[in-house]
Amino acid sequence: MIIADRKPLDEIVGMVSDAKKILVLGCRGCVTVCSAGGEREVEILASLIRLGMLKQGKKIETIEGTLVRQCDKEYIDGIDEWEGQYDAIVSMACGVGVNFIANLRPSTNVYPAVNTSFFGGSADQGVWMEQCAGCGNCVLHLTGGLCPVARCAKSLMNGPCGGSVNGRCEIHPDVECIWQSIHDRLGRIGNAEAMNTIAPIRDWSTAGHGGPRKSLRDDLTI
Amino acid sequence: MTFTPDIQAFCCHYTSQQTIAEGKEGLKEDGLPANVTFNRVVCTGKLQVSTLLKAFEEGADGIYVVGCPADKCHNVKGSQRAAKRVDAIKKALAELAVEPERIEMFHLERGFHPEFVEAAQLMNKRITDLGPCPFKGEAK
Ligand code: SF4
Ligand code: SF4
C-alpha cells in the first residue's frame, strides 16, 4: 500500500489560514491502513486545525468527510455531498487522491495534509517499511523476491557495493544491506550462481523518467 | 489579575477510586484544588486523542491523564496506550507552538494514596505558572 505521514501542523494551518470553512477529507484506502488519513485521523486533524486557528485568534469551520477511495472516479463523486459548504479542501489521502480531487474541482483550493512517502507494508504495529518503488519493470524473479530498487540505498542492480559490512548498509547500521540478503536468500533457494550473472545497464524509461505513466487495459475499457 | 486555570483530569476507574470514596468534600480536605474537574473513564486506554483535544477546544488550560502503573494496568496495556496518545498530543502542541507540558500522563497505584492529590496540585501549579492556554485567545 501507499504509506503517508501527516505533515507538520504549522504547515497545514498555514495553508488554510485564509479559509473560513474547510472540508477535511479522508480516504478509507491505504491511508486508513497506515493510520495517516482515515476517519479517525480526519477527526483529530479537524480538531487540531481549529485549535491552530484559535491560537492565531481566528475561527474556522470544519466539515469532516471520508470517501471509500479518493483515487477512483467511481468514488470521488461522493464529495458532492458537501457541495457549497466549504471554501477549501484539505485532503488526507495520498498525493494520488489530492490530484484526483484537484482534477474534479478545478476552481477550489485543495491542500495536502500528508506527505506521501513510499510503497510499503506493515512490519510491526506502528512500523511501515518501504518494499517497492514502482519501477515498472520488476526484477524480483532475479533477486530472490527482494527489491534492490527500493531497498538498496543506491538502487544497484549488481550489488552489494563495497560499503556493505556484516550485512548492514553503509548509510546506517540500522539499514539491512539488501544485496547481502539477496545473496543469502539465493543461496538458500539453491540459486547462488545467479549472483554471477551481471545485470546489464538498466533502462529506466519505465520508472517515470519518460513523463507520467499510464496503464491501459483495453479489455476493461468500454 | 489572578488566574485560575481550568484543569481537566481524565482518570481510570481504578486510580480514581479515591474520588468516589471520599467525595468532593473529603478531597478538598486532602488539598485537591477546586478547579480540577475529574472525568472518569473505564480505562485510560479507551481515551481517544480526539476526546483530549476536545477538552482543549472546550477551554481547558491544562489536561492530565491518570492511569495504572505502566506494567500493572488492570487492562494490561491500557495506560501504556494512553501515555502514547498523551505523547502524540504533546508533539502536536509543540507543532502549534503551544507548551507541550499543558498535558501530562501520570501512572499511579490504585486506591488511596496522597500521590493522587499531588498530581492535581502539581498540574495546578504548573498551569497557573504558564498562564491561560493560547487556544483561548479571542477569535476574530
Ligand atoms: S487515494 Fe491514495 S490512499 Fe486512498 S486508496 Fe487511493 S491510493 Fe490509497
Ligand atoms: S523491481 Fe521495481 S517493481 Fe519490482 S519490487 Fe522493485 S521497484 Fe517494485
mmCIF file of C-alpha atoms and ligand atoms in Angstrom:
data_model
loop_
_atom_site.group_PDB
_atom_site.id
_atom_site.type_symbol
_atom_site.label_atom_id
_atom_site.label_comp_id
_atom_site.label_asym_id
_atom_site.label_seq_id
_atom_site.Cartn_x
_atom_site.Cartn_y
_atom_site.Cartn_z
ATOM 1 C CA MET A 1 0.000 0.000 0.000
ATOM 2 C CA ILE A 2 0.908 3.652 -0.155
ATOM 3 C CA ILE A 3 2.436 4.915 3.073
ATOM 4 C CA ALA A 4 1.994 8.516 4.155
ATOM 5 C CA ASP A 5 2.715 10.652 7.214
ATOM 6 C CA ARG A 6 0.808 13.686 8.394
ATOM 7 C CA LYS A 7 2.501 16.963 7.556
ATOM 8 C CA PRO A 8 3.644 19.199 10.421
ATOM 9 C CA LEU A 9 0.640 21.066 11.809
ATOM 10 C CA ASP A 10 2.113 24.535 11.371
ATOM 11 C CA GLU A 11 2.426 23.791 7.646
ATOM 12 C CA ILE A 12 -1.206 22.614 7.382
ATOM 13 C CA VAL A 13 -2.576 25.503 9.441
ATOM 14 C CA GLY A 14 -0.535 27.890 7.272
ATOM 15 C CA MET A 15 -2.220 26.508 4.132
ATOM 16 C CA VAL A 16 -5.739 27.140 5.405
ATOM 17 C CA SER A 17 -5.148 30.324 7.361
ATOM 18 C CA ASP A 18 -7.274 32.423 4.981
ATOM 19 C CA ALA A 19 -10.133 29.938 4.750
ATOM 20 C CA LYS A 20 -13.336 30.215 6.752
ATOM 21 C CA LYS A 21 -14.798 26.786 6.113
ATOM 22 C CA ILE A 22 -12.858 23.713 5.124
ATOM 23 C CA LEU A 23 -13.659 20.161 4.218
ATOM 24 C CA VAL A 24 -11.189 17.773 5.857
ATOM 25 C CA LEU A 25 -11.396 14.777 3.573
ATOM 26 C CA GLY A 26 -10.097 11.348 4.485
ATOM 27 C CA CYS A 27 -9.718 8.186 2.445
ATOM 28 C CA ARG A 28 -10.645 4.657 3.531
ATOM 29 C CA GLY A 29 -7.896 3.122 1.378
ATOM 30 C CA CYS A 30 -4.177 2.904 2.078
ATOM 31 C CA VAL A 31 -4.026 5.935 4.367
ATOM 32 C CA THR A 32 -6.588 4.387 6.700
ATOM 33 C CA VAL A 33 -4.495 1.243 6.951
ATOM 34 C CA CYS A 34 -1.307 3.204 7.667
ATOM 35 C CA SER A 35 -3.219 5.470 10.104
ATOM 36 C CA ALA A 36 -2.361 8.683 8.282
ATOM 37 C CA GLY A 37 -5.651 9.811 6.789
ATOM 38 C CA GLY A 38 -8.661 7.688 7.699
ATOM 39 C CA GLU A 39 -11.792 8.649 9.576
ATOM 40 C CA ARG A 40 -10.072 8.825 12.960
ATOM 41 C CA GLU A 41 -7.223 10.971 11.660
ATOM 42 C CA VAL A 42 -9.748 13.296 9.984
ATOM 43 C CA GLU A 43 -11.439 13.881 13.337
ATOM 44 C CA ILE A 44 -8.095 14.582 15.024
ATOM 45 C CA LEU A 45 -6.793 16.860 12.282
ATOM 46 C CA ALA A 46 -10.028 18.864 12.113
ATOM 47 C CA SER A 47 -9.747 19.484 15.847
ATOM 48 C CA LEU A 48 -6.061 20.421 15.597
ATOM 49 C CA ILE A 49 -6.743 22.819 12.724
ATOM 50 C CA ARG A 50 -9.497 24.515 14.735
ATOM 51 C CA LEU A 51 -7.119 24.801 17.697
ATOM 52 C CA GLY A 52 -4.287 26.080 15.496
ATOM 53 C CA MET A 53 -6.567 28.750 14.074
ATOM 54 C CA LEU A 54 -7.857 29.698 17.540
ATOM 55 C CA LYS A 55 -4.255 30.249 18.564
ATOM 56 C CA GLN A 56 -3.997 32.787 15.751
ATOM 57 C CA GLY A 57 -7.185 34.400 17.015
ATOM 58 C CA LYS A 58 -9.217 33.082 14.071
ATOM 59 C CA LYS A 59 -12.186 30.793 13.848
ATOM 60 C CA ILE A 60 -12.577 28.168 11.167
ATOM 61 C CA GLU A 61 -15.457 25.821 10.474
ATOM 62 C CA THR A 62 -14.612 22.260 9.593
ATOM 63 C CA ILE A 63 -16.632 19.582 7.874
ATOM 64 C CA GLU A 64 -15.340 16.052 8.251
ATOM 65 C CA GLY A 65 -15.780 13.526 5.477
ATOM 66 C CA THR A 66 -14.159 10.310 4.332
ATOM 67 C CA LEU A 67 -14.511 8.678 0.925
ATOM 68 C CA VAL A 68 -14.110 4.989 0.140
ATOM 69 C CA ARG A 69 -11.165 5.938 -2.086
ATOM 70 C CA GLN A 70 -10.009 9.285 -3.382
ATOM 71 C CA CYS A 71 -8.149 7.678 -6.311
ATOM 72 C CA ASP A 72 -11.175 6.271 -8.038
ATOM 73 C CA LYS A 73 -13.575 8.118 -10.320
ATOM 74 C CA GLU A 74 -16.316 5.841 -9.090
ATOM 75 C CA TYR A 75 -15.979 7.095 -5.532
ATOM 76 C CA ILE A 76 -14.780 10.697 -5.602
ATOM 77 C CA ASP A 77 -18.164 11.968 -6.720
ATOM 78 C CA GLY A 78 -19.171 11.271 -3.128
ATOM 79 C CA ILE A 79 -17.698 14.690 -2.409
ATOM 80 C CA ASP A 80 -20.868 16.234 -3.899
ATOM 81 C CA GLU A 81 -22.500 15.588 -0.529
ATOM 82 C CA TRP A 82 -20.750 18.646 0.932
ATOM 83 C CA GLU A 83 -21.069 20.883 -2.141
ATOM 84 C CA GLY A 84 -21.240 24.584 -1.328
ATOM 85 C CA GLN A 85 -20.360 24.064 2.330
ATOM 86 C CA TYR A 86 -16.622 24.835 2.218
ATOM 87 C CA ASP A 87 -14.151 27.178 0.570
ATOM 88 C CA ALA A 88 -11.124 24.849 0.621
ATOM 89 C CA ILE A 89 -10.430 21.135 0.869
ATOM 90 C CA VAL A 90 -7.730 19.542 2.995
ATOM 91 C CA SER A 91 -7.207 16.048 1.650
ATOM 92 C CA MET A 92 -5.707 13.409 3.905
ATOM 93 C CA ALA A 93 -5.320 10.915 1.040
ATOM 94 C CA CYS A 94 -2.010 10.229 -0.653
ATOM 95 C CA GLY A 95 -0.873 12.516 -3.466
ATOM 96 C CA VAL A 96 -2.939 10.480 -5.918
ATOM 97 C CA GLY A 97 -6.103 11.354 -4.052
ATOM 98 C CA VAL A 98 -5.188 15.040 -3.810
ATOM 99 C CA ASN A 99 -4.601 15.136 -7.582
ATOM 100 C CA PHE A 100 -7.912 13.404 -8.265
ATOM 101 C CA ILE A 101 -9.785 15.892 -6.091
ATOM 102 C CA ALA A 102 -7.965 18.795 -7.758
ATOM 103 C CA ASN A 103 -8.908 17.402 -11.188
ATOM 104 C CA LEU A 104 -12.519 17.093 -10.076
ATOM 105 C CA ARG A 105 -12.774 20.588 -8.546
ATOM 106 C CA PRO A 106 -10.841 22.854 -10.976
ATOM 107 C CA SER A 107 -11.675 26.088 -9.129
ATOM 108 C CA THR A 108 -11.372 25.020 -5.488
ATOM 109 C CA ASN A 109 -8.249 25.166 -3.326
ATOM 110 C CA VAL A 110 -7.142 21.646 -2.458
ATOM 111 C CA TYR A 111 -4.359 21.164 0.077
ATOM 112 C CA PRO A 112 -2.392 18.029 1.007
ATOM 113 C CA ALA A 113 -2.392 17.102 4.691
ATOM 114 C CA VAL A 114 0.069 14.237 4.376
ATOM 115 C CA ASN A 115 3.462 13.614 2.868
ATOM 116 C CA THR A 116 3.128 10.612 0.573
ATOM 117 C CA SER A 117 6.230 8.633 1.344
ATOM 118 C CA PHE A 118 6.515 5.217 -0.273
ATOM 119 C CA PHE A 119 5.030 1.832 -1.208
ATOM 120 C CA GLY A 120 5.426 -0.353 1.807
ATOM 121 C CA GLY A 121 3.978 -2.773 4.263
ATOM 122 C CA SER A 122 3.333 -3.011 7.978
ATOM 123 C CA ALA A 123 6.340 -4.738 9.550
ATOM 124 C CA ASP A 124 5.078 -4.359 13.100
ATOM 125 C CA GLN A 125 2.351 -2.410 14.849
ATOM 126 C CA GLY A 126 3.045 1.229 14.007
ATOM 127 C CA VAL A 127 6.026 0.427 11.758
ATOM 128 C CA TRP A 128 5.920 0.570 7.943
ATOM 129 C CA MET A 129 8.786 -0.358 5.647
ATOM 130 C CA GLU A 130 9.438 0.564 2.033
ATOM 131 C CA GLN A 131 9.478 -2.522 -0.214
ATOM 132 C CA CYS A 132 8.851 -1.442 -3.817
ATOM 133 C CA ALA A 133 9.498 1.705 -5.824
ATOM 134 C CA GLY A 134 7.063 1.053 -8.682
ATOM 135 C CA CYS A 135 9.861 0.909 -11.261
ATOM 136 C CA GLY A 136 7.595 -0.525 -13.943
ATOM 137 C CA ASN A 137 9.878 -3.443 -14.837
ATOM 138 C CA CYS A 138 10.037 -5.831 -11.931
ATOM 139 C CA VAL A 139 13.240 -7.841 -11.367
ATOM 140 C CA LEU A 140 12.192 -9.756 -8.270
ATOM 141 C CA HIS A 141 12.434 -13.099 -10.110
ATOM 142 C CA LEU A 142 16.187 -12.418 -10.425
ATOM 143 C CA THR A 143 16.755 -11.212 -6.886
ATOM 144 C CA GLY A 144 15.047 -13.801 -4.736
ATOM 145 C CA GLY A 145 11.945 -11.690 -4.239
ATOM 146 C CA LEU A 146 13.813 -8.852 -2.510
ATOM 147 C CA CYS A 147 13.799 -5.472 -4.229
ATOM 148 C CA PRO A 148 17.143 -3.796 -4.929
ATOM 149 C CA VAL A 149 15.484 -0.721 -6.439
ATOM 150 C CA ALA A 150 13.599 0.270 -3.299
ATOM 151 C CA ARG A 151 15.672 -1.416 -0.615
ATOM 152 C CA CYS A 152 19.250 -0.741 -1.769
ATOM 153 C CA ALA A 153 20.237 2.827 -0.905
ATOM 154 C CA LYS A 154 21.858 3.152 -4.329
ATOM 155 C CA SER A 155 19.304 1.064 -6.270
ATOM 156 C CA LEU A 156 22.200 -1.042 -7.522
ATOM 157 C CA MET A 157 21.435 -3.815 -9.994
ATOM 158 C CA ASN A 158 24.757 -5.546 -9.269
ATOM 159 C CA GLY A 159 25.326 -5.377 -5.547
ATOM 160 C CA PRO A 160 26.485 -5.315 -2.909
ATOM 161 C CA CYS A 161 28.678 -2.251 -3.136
ATOM 162 C CA GLY A 162 31.988 -2.032 -1.309
ATOM 163 C CA GLY A 163 30.394 -0.386 1.721
ATOM 164 C CA SER A 164 28.416 -3.401 2.902
ATOM 165 C CA VAL A 165 29.652 -4.611 6.311
ATOM 166 C CA ASN A 166 28.262 -7.647 8.155
ATOM 167 C CA GLY A 167 25.004 -7.460 6.255
ATOM 168 C CA ARG A 168 24.489 -3.789 7.110
ATOM 169 C CA CYS A 169 24.307 -0.910 4.651
ATOM 170 C CA GLU A 170 26.992 1.749 4.756
ATOM 171 C CA ILE A 171 24.410 4.544 5.036
ATOM 172 C CA HIS A 172 23.403 3.378 8.531
ATOM 173 C CA PRO A 173 23.981 0.317 10.701
ATOM 174 C CA ASP A 174 20.202 0.043 11.211
ATOM 175 C CA VAL A 175 19.690 -0.495 7.485
ATOM 176 C CA GLU A 176 19.875 -4.005 6.111
ATOM 177 C CA CYS A 177 22.137 -4.449 3.069
ATOM 178 C CA ILE A 178 19.507 -5.891 0.784
ATOM 179 C CA TRP A 179 22.148 -7.223 -1.597
ATOM 180 C CA GLN A 180 23.653 -9.297 1.218
ATOM 181 C CA SER A 181 20.135 -10.603 1.923
ATOM 182 C CA ILE A 182 19.561 -11.305 -1.780
ATOM 183 C CA HIS A 183 22.840 -13.228 -1.878
ATOM 184 C CA ASP A 184 21.973 -15.252 1.247
ATOM 185 C CA ARG A 185 18.492 -15.964 0.017
ATOM 186 C CA LEU A 186 19.569 -17.045 -3.447
ATOM 187 C CA GLY A 187 21.936 -19.485 -1.697
ATOM 188 C CA ARG A 188 19.140 -20.869 0.460
ATOM 189 C CA ILE A 189 16.880 -21.451 -2.521
ATOM 190 C CA GLY A 190 19.635 -23.185 -4.472
ATOM 191 C CA ASN A 191 20.293 -20.381 -6.908
ATOM 192 C CA ALA A 192 23.562 -18.873 -5.662
ATOM 193 C CA GLU A 193 25.056 -18.922 -9.141
ATOM 194 C CA ALA A 194 22.553 -16.237 -10.172
ATOM 195 C CA MET A 195 24.864 -13.795 -8.373
ATOM 196 C CA ASN A 196 27.435 -14.406 -11.112
ATOM 197 C CA THR A 197 25.150 -13.008 -13.768
ATOM 198 C CA ILE A 198 25.924 -9.384 -14.396
ATOM 199 C CA ALA A 199 22.792 -7.353 -14.921
ATOM 200 C CA PRO A 200 23.058 -5.081 -17.952
ATOM 201 C CA ILE A 201 22.754 -1.323 -17.723
ATOM 202 C CA ARG A 202 19.169 -0.751 -16.870
ATOM 203 C CA ASP A 203 16.620 1.070 -18.988
ATOM 204 C CA TRP A 204 14.798 3.298 -16.508
ATOM 205 C CA SER A 205 12.259 4.625 -19.003
ATOM 206 C CA THR A 206 9.522 2.570 -17.324
ATOM 207 C CA ALA A 207 10.338 4.129 -13.965
ATOM 208 C CA GLY A 208 8.777 7.523 -14.587
ATOM 209 C CA HIS A 209 11.727 9.048 -16.362
ATOM 210 C CA GLY A 210 9.647 9.449 -19.506
ATOM 211 C CA GLY A 211 6.864 11.554 -18.009
ATOM 212 C CA PRO A 212 3.675 10.417 -16.268
ATOM 213 C CA ARG A 213 2.900 6.762 -16.776
ATOM 214 C CA LYS A 214 -0.404 5.300 -17.819
ATOM 215 C CA SER A 215 -1.784 1.820 -17.670
ATOM 216 C CA LEU A 216 -4.452 0.959 -20.205
ATOM 217 C CA ARG A 217 -6.408 -2.280 -20.256
ATOM 218 C CA ASP A 218 -8.362 -2.498 -23.475
ATOM 219 C CA ASP A 219 -10.307 -5.476 -22.221
ATOM 220 C CA LEU A 220 -11.685 -3.385 -19.373
ATOM 221 C CA THR A 221 -12.495 -0.131 -21.136
ATOM 222 C CA ILE A 222 -15.894 0.473 -22.643
ATOM 223 C CA MET B 1 -5.306 39.695 37.832
ATOM 224 C CA THR B 2 -5.246 36.260 39.392
ATOM 225 C CA PHE B 3 -5.635 33.364 37.033
ATOM 226 C CA THR B 4 -7.410 30.151 37.983
ATOM 227 C CA PRO B 5 -6.804 27.525 35.332
ATOM 228 C CA ASP B 6 -9.446 25.149 34.075
ATOM 229 C CA ILE B 7 -7.837 21.744 34.559
ATOM 230 C CA GLN B 8 -9.430 18.591 33.216
ATOM 231 C CA ALA B 9 -8.280 15.284 34.654
ATOM 232 C CA PHE B 10 -9.073 12.006 32.913
ATOM 233 C CA CYS B 11 -8.714 9.131 35.360
ATOM 234 C CA CYS B 12 -9.389 5.459 35.015
ATOM 235 C CA HIS B 13 -11.839 3.663 37.213
ATOM 236 C CA TYR B 14 -9.086 2.078 39.300
ATOM 237 C CA THR B 15 -6.848 5.060 40.003
ATOM 238 C CA SER B 16 -9.768 7.329 40.830
ATOM 239 C CA GLN B 17 -11.429 5.167 43.463
ATOM 240 C CA GLN B 18 -10.463 7.882 45.928
ATOM 241 C CA THR B 19 -12.714 10.416 44.196
ATOM 242 C CA ILE B 20 -15.709 8.197 44.743
ATOM 243 C CA ALA B 21 -14.891 7.102 48.251
ATOM 244 C CA GLU B 22 -14.050 10.497 49.687
ATOM 245 C CA GLY B 23 -16.442 12.635 47.713
ATOM 246 C CA LYS B 24 -15.844 16.291 46.914
ATOM 247 C CA GLU B 25 -15.578 17.493 50.492
ATOM 248 C CA GLY B 26 -13.110 14.812 51.511
ATOM 249 C CA LEU B 27 -10.881 15.554 48.558
ATOM 250 C CA LYS B 28 -10.984 19.252 49.311
ATOM 251 C CA GLU B 29 -9.783 18.499 52.829
ATOM 252 C CA ASP B 30 -6.935 16.477 51.326
ATOM 253 C CA GLY B 31 -5.869 19.586 49.393
ATOM 254 C CA LEU B 32 -7.386 18.934 45.977
ATOM 255 C CA PRO B 33 -7.656 22.223 44.045
ATOM 256 C CA ALA B 34 -11.305 23.086 43.344
ATOM 257 C CA ASN B 35 -10.556 23.977 39.718
ATOM 258 C CA VAL B 36 -9.634 20.392 38.792
ATOM 259 C CA THR B 37 -12.516 18.547 37.145
ATOM 260 C CA PHE B 38 -12.463 14.768 37.059
ATOM 261 C CA ASN B 39 -13.618 12.820 34.032
ATOM 262 C CA ARG B 40 -13.728 9.138 34.870
ATOM 263 C CA VAL B 41 -13.227 6.540 32.163
ATOM 264 C CA VAL B 42 -13.324 2.763 32.373
ATOM 265 C CA CYS B 43 -9.692 2.549 31.287
ATOM 266 C CA THR B 44 -7.353 5.292 30.049
ATOM 267 C CA GLY B 45 -6.610 3.021 27.092
ATOM 268 C CA LYS B 46 -10.134 3.847 25.903
ATOM 269 C CA LEU B 47 -9.351 7.562 25.766
ATOM 270 C CA GLN B 48 -9.153 8.851 22.223
ATOM 271 C CA VAL B 49 -6.814 11.646 21.134
ATOM 272 C CA SER B 50 -9.883 13.483 19.849
ATOM 273 C CA THR B 51 -11.521 13.402 23.310
ATOM 274 C CA LEU B 52 -8.488 15.065 24.881
ATOM 275 C CA LEU B 53 -8.268 17.647 22.078
ATOM 276 C CA LYS B 54 -11.944 18.413 22.543
ATOM 277 C CA ALA B 55 -11.218 19.312 26.161
ATOM 278 C CA PHE B 56 -8.740 21.925 24.899
ATOM 279 C CA GLU B 57 -11.351 23.171 22.421
ATOM 280 C CA GLU B 58 -13.836 23.497 25.257
ATOM 281 C CA GLY B 59 -11.484 25.732 27.183
ATOM 282 C CA ALA B 60 -9.153 23.603 29.283
ATOM 283 C CA ASP B 61 -5.904 25.323 30.203
ATOM 284 C CA GLY B 62 -4.313 22.033 31.191
ATOM 285 C CA ILE B 63 -5.159 18.354 30.958
ATOM 286 C CA TYR B 64 -3.810 15.302 32.683
ATOM 287 C CA VAL B 65 -4.472 11.614 32.483
ATOM 288 C CA VAL B 66 -4.120 9.224 35.405
ATOM 289 C CA GLY B 67 -3.775 5.545 34.651
ATOM 290 C CA CYS B 68 -2.343 2.478 36.363
ATOM 291 C CA PRO B 69 1.429 1.883 36.604
ATOM 292 C CA ALA B 70 2.649 1.022 33.088
ATOM 293 C CA ASP B 71 3.437 -2.593 33.982
ATOM 294 C CA LYS B 72 0.437 -3.117 36.258
ATOM 295 C CA CYS B 73 -2.530 -1.877 34.262
ATOM 296 C CA HIS B 74 -5.769 -3.682 35.034
ATOM 297 C CA ASN B 75 -6.313 -3.937 31.274
ATOM 298 C CA VAL B 76 -2.690 -4.943 30.605
ATOM 299 C CA LYS B 77 -1.644 -2.180 28.204
ATOM 300 C CA GLY B 78 -4.336 0.455 28.641
ATOM 301 C CA SER B 79 -2.219 3.012 30.476
ATOM 302 C CA GLN B 80 0.697 2.457 28.074
ATOM 303 C CA ARG B 81 -1.595 3.275 25.176
ATOM 304 C CA ALA B 82 -2.843 6.369 26.987
ATOM 305 C CA ALA B 83 0.738 7.531 27.601
ATOM 306 C CA LYS B 84 1.481 7.183 23.869
ATOM 307 C CA ARG B 85 -1.580 9.253 22.999
ATOM 308 C CA VAL B 86 -0.606 11.923 25.503
ATOM 309 C CA ASP B 87 2.856 11.993 23.880
ATOM 310 C CA ALA B 88 1.244 12.393 20.448
ATOM 311 C CA ILE B 89 -0.703 15.384 21.747
ATOM 312 C CA LYS B 90 2.442 16.883 23.288
ATOM 313 C CA LYS B 91 4.053 16.667 19.848
ATOM 314 C CA ALA B 92 1.023 18.252 18.194
ATOM 315 C CA LEU B 93 1.006 21.094 20.752
ATOM 316 C CA ALA B 94 4.700 21.733 20.072
ATOM 317 C CA GLU B 95 3.965 21.905 16.327
ATOM 318 C CA LEU B 96 1.349 24.547 17.095
ATOM 319 C CA ALA B 97 3.864 26.426 19.311
ATOM 320 C CA VAL B 98 1.860 25.709 22.484
ATOM 321 C CA GLU B 99 3.620 24.439 25.635
ATOM 322 C CA PRO B 100 3.569 20.608 25.489
ATOM 323 C CA GLU B 101 3.564 20.432 29.287
ATOM 324 C CA ARG B 102 -0.064 21.579 29.259
ATOM 325 C CA ILE B 103 -0.870 17.878 29.004
ATOM 326 C CA GLU B 104 0.648 15.166 31.174
ATOM 327 C CA MET B 105 0.366 11.467 31.898
ATOM 328 C CA PHE B 106 0.613 10.059 35.430
ATOM 329 C CA HIS B 107 0.942 6.404 36.286
ATOM 330 C CA LEU B 108 -0.328 5.861 39.838
ATOM 331 C CA GLU B 109 -1.126 2.935 42.064
ATOM 332 C CA ARG B 110 -4.778 2.246 42.610
ATOM 333 C CA GLY B 111 -6.614 3.002 45.767
ATOM 334 C CA PHE B 112 -5.960 5.576 48.433
ATOM 335 C CA HIS B 113 -2.674 7.426 48.392
ATOM 336 C CA PRO B 114 -1.528 11.039 48.543
ATOM 337 C CA GLU B 115 0.018 10.988 45.033
ATOM 338 C CA PHE B 116 -3.451 11.270 43.511
ATOM 339 C CA VAL B 117 -3.949 14.698 45.063
ATOM 340 C CA GLU B 118 -0.301 15.614 44.488
ATOM 341 C CA ALA B 119 -0.728 15.104 40.719
ATOM 342 C CA ALA B 120 -3.615 17.587 40.773
ATOM 343 C CA GLN B 121 -1.577 20.082 42.815
ATOM 344 C CA LEU B 122 1.424 19.717 40.522
ATOM 345 C CA MET B 123 -0.677 20.383 37.419
ATOM 346 C CA ASN B 124 -2.470 23.261 39.094
ATOM 347 C CA LYS B 125 0.841 24.939 39.953
ATOM 348 C CA ARG B 126 2.335 24.228 36.538
ATOM 349 C CA ILE B 127 -0.623 25.559 34.560
ATOM 350 C CA THR B 128 -1.107 28.571 36.841
ATOM 351 C CA ASP B 129 2.544 29.483 36.162
ATOM 352 C CA LEU B 130 2.093 29.002 32.408
ATOM 353 C CA GLY B 131 -0.991 31.217 32.316
ATOM 354 C CA PRO B 132 -4.108 30.869 30.151
ATOM 355 C CA CYS B 133 -3.947 28.416 27.274
ATOM 356 C CA PRO B 134 -3.040 30.163 23.996
ATOM 357 C CA PHE B 135 -6.015 28.437 22.327
ATOM 358 C CA LYS B 136 -8.278 30.680 24.355
ATOM 359 C CA GLY B 137 -7.306 33.859 22.542
ATOM 360 C CA GLU B 138 -10.460 35.705 21.464
ATOM 361 C CA ALA B 139 -11.472 34.552 17.982
ATOM 362 C CA LYS B 140 -11.702 37.364 15.442
HETATM 363 S S1 SF4 C 1 -6.389 7.758 -2.676
HETATM 364 FE FE1 SF4 C 1 -4.372 7.074 -2.169
HETATM 365 S S2 SF4 C 1 -4.593 6.435 -0.082
HETATM 366 FE FE2 SF4 C 1 -6.621 6.479 -0.889
HETATM 367 S S3 SF4 C 1 -6.933 4.346 -1.629
HETATM 368 FE FE3 SF4 C 1 -6.202 5.587 -3.298
HETATM 369 S S4 SF4 C 1 -4.033 5.195 -3.361
HETATM 370 FE FE4 SF4 C 1 -4.739 4.565 -1.372
HETATM 371 S S1 SF4 C 2 11.920 -4.252 -9.052
HETATM 372 FE FE1 SF4 C 2 10.632 -2.488 -9.436
HETATM 373 S S2 SF4 C 2 8.517 -3.253 -9.486
HETATM 374 FE FE2 SF4 C 2 9.811 -4.886 -8.624
HETATM 375 S S3 SF4 C 2 9.615 -4.571 -6.409
HETATM 376 FE FE3 SF4 C 2 11.440 -3.407 -7.075
HETATM 377 S S4 SF4 C 2 10.702 -1.348 -7.548
HETATM 378 FE FE4 SF4 C 2 8.913 -2.681 -7.367
#
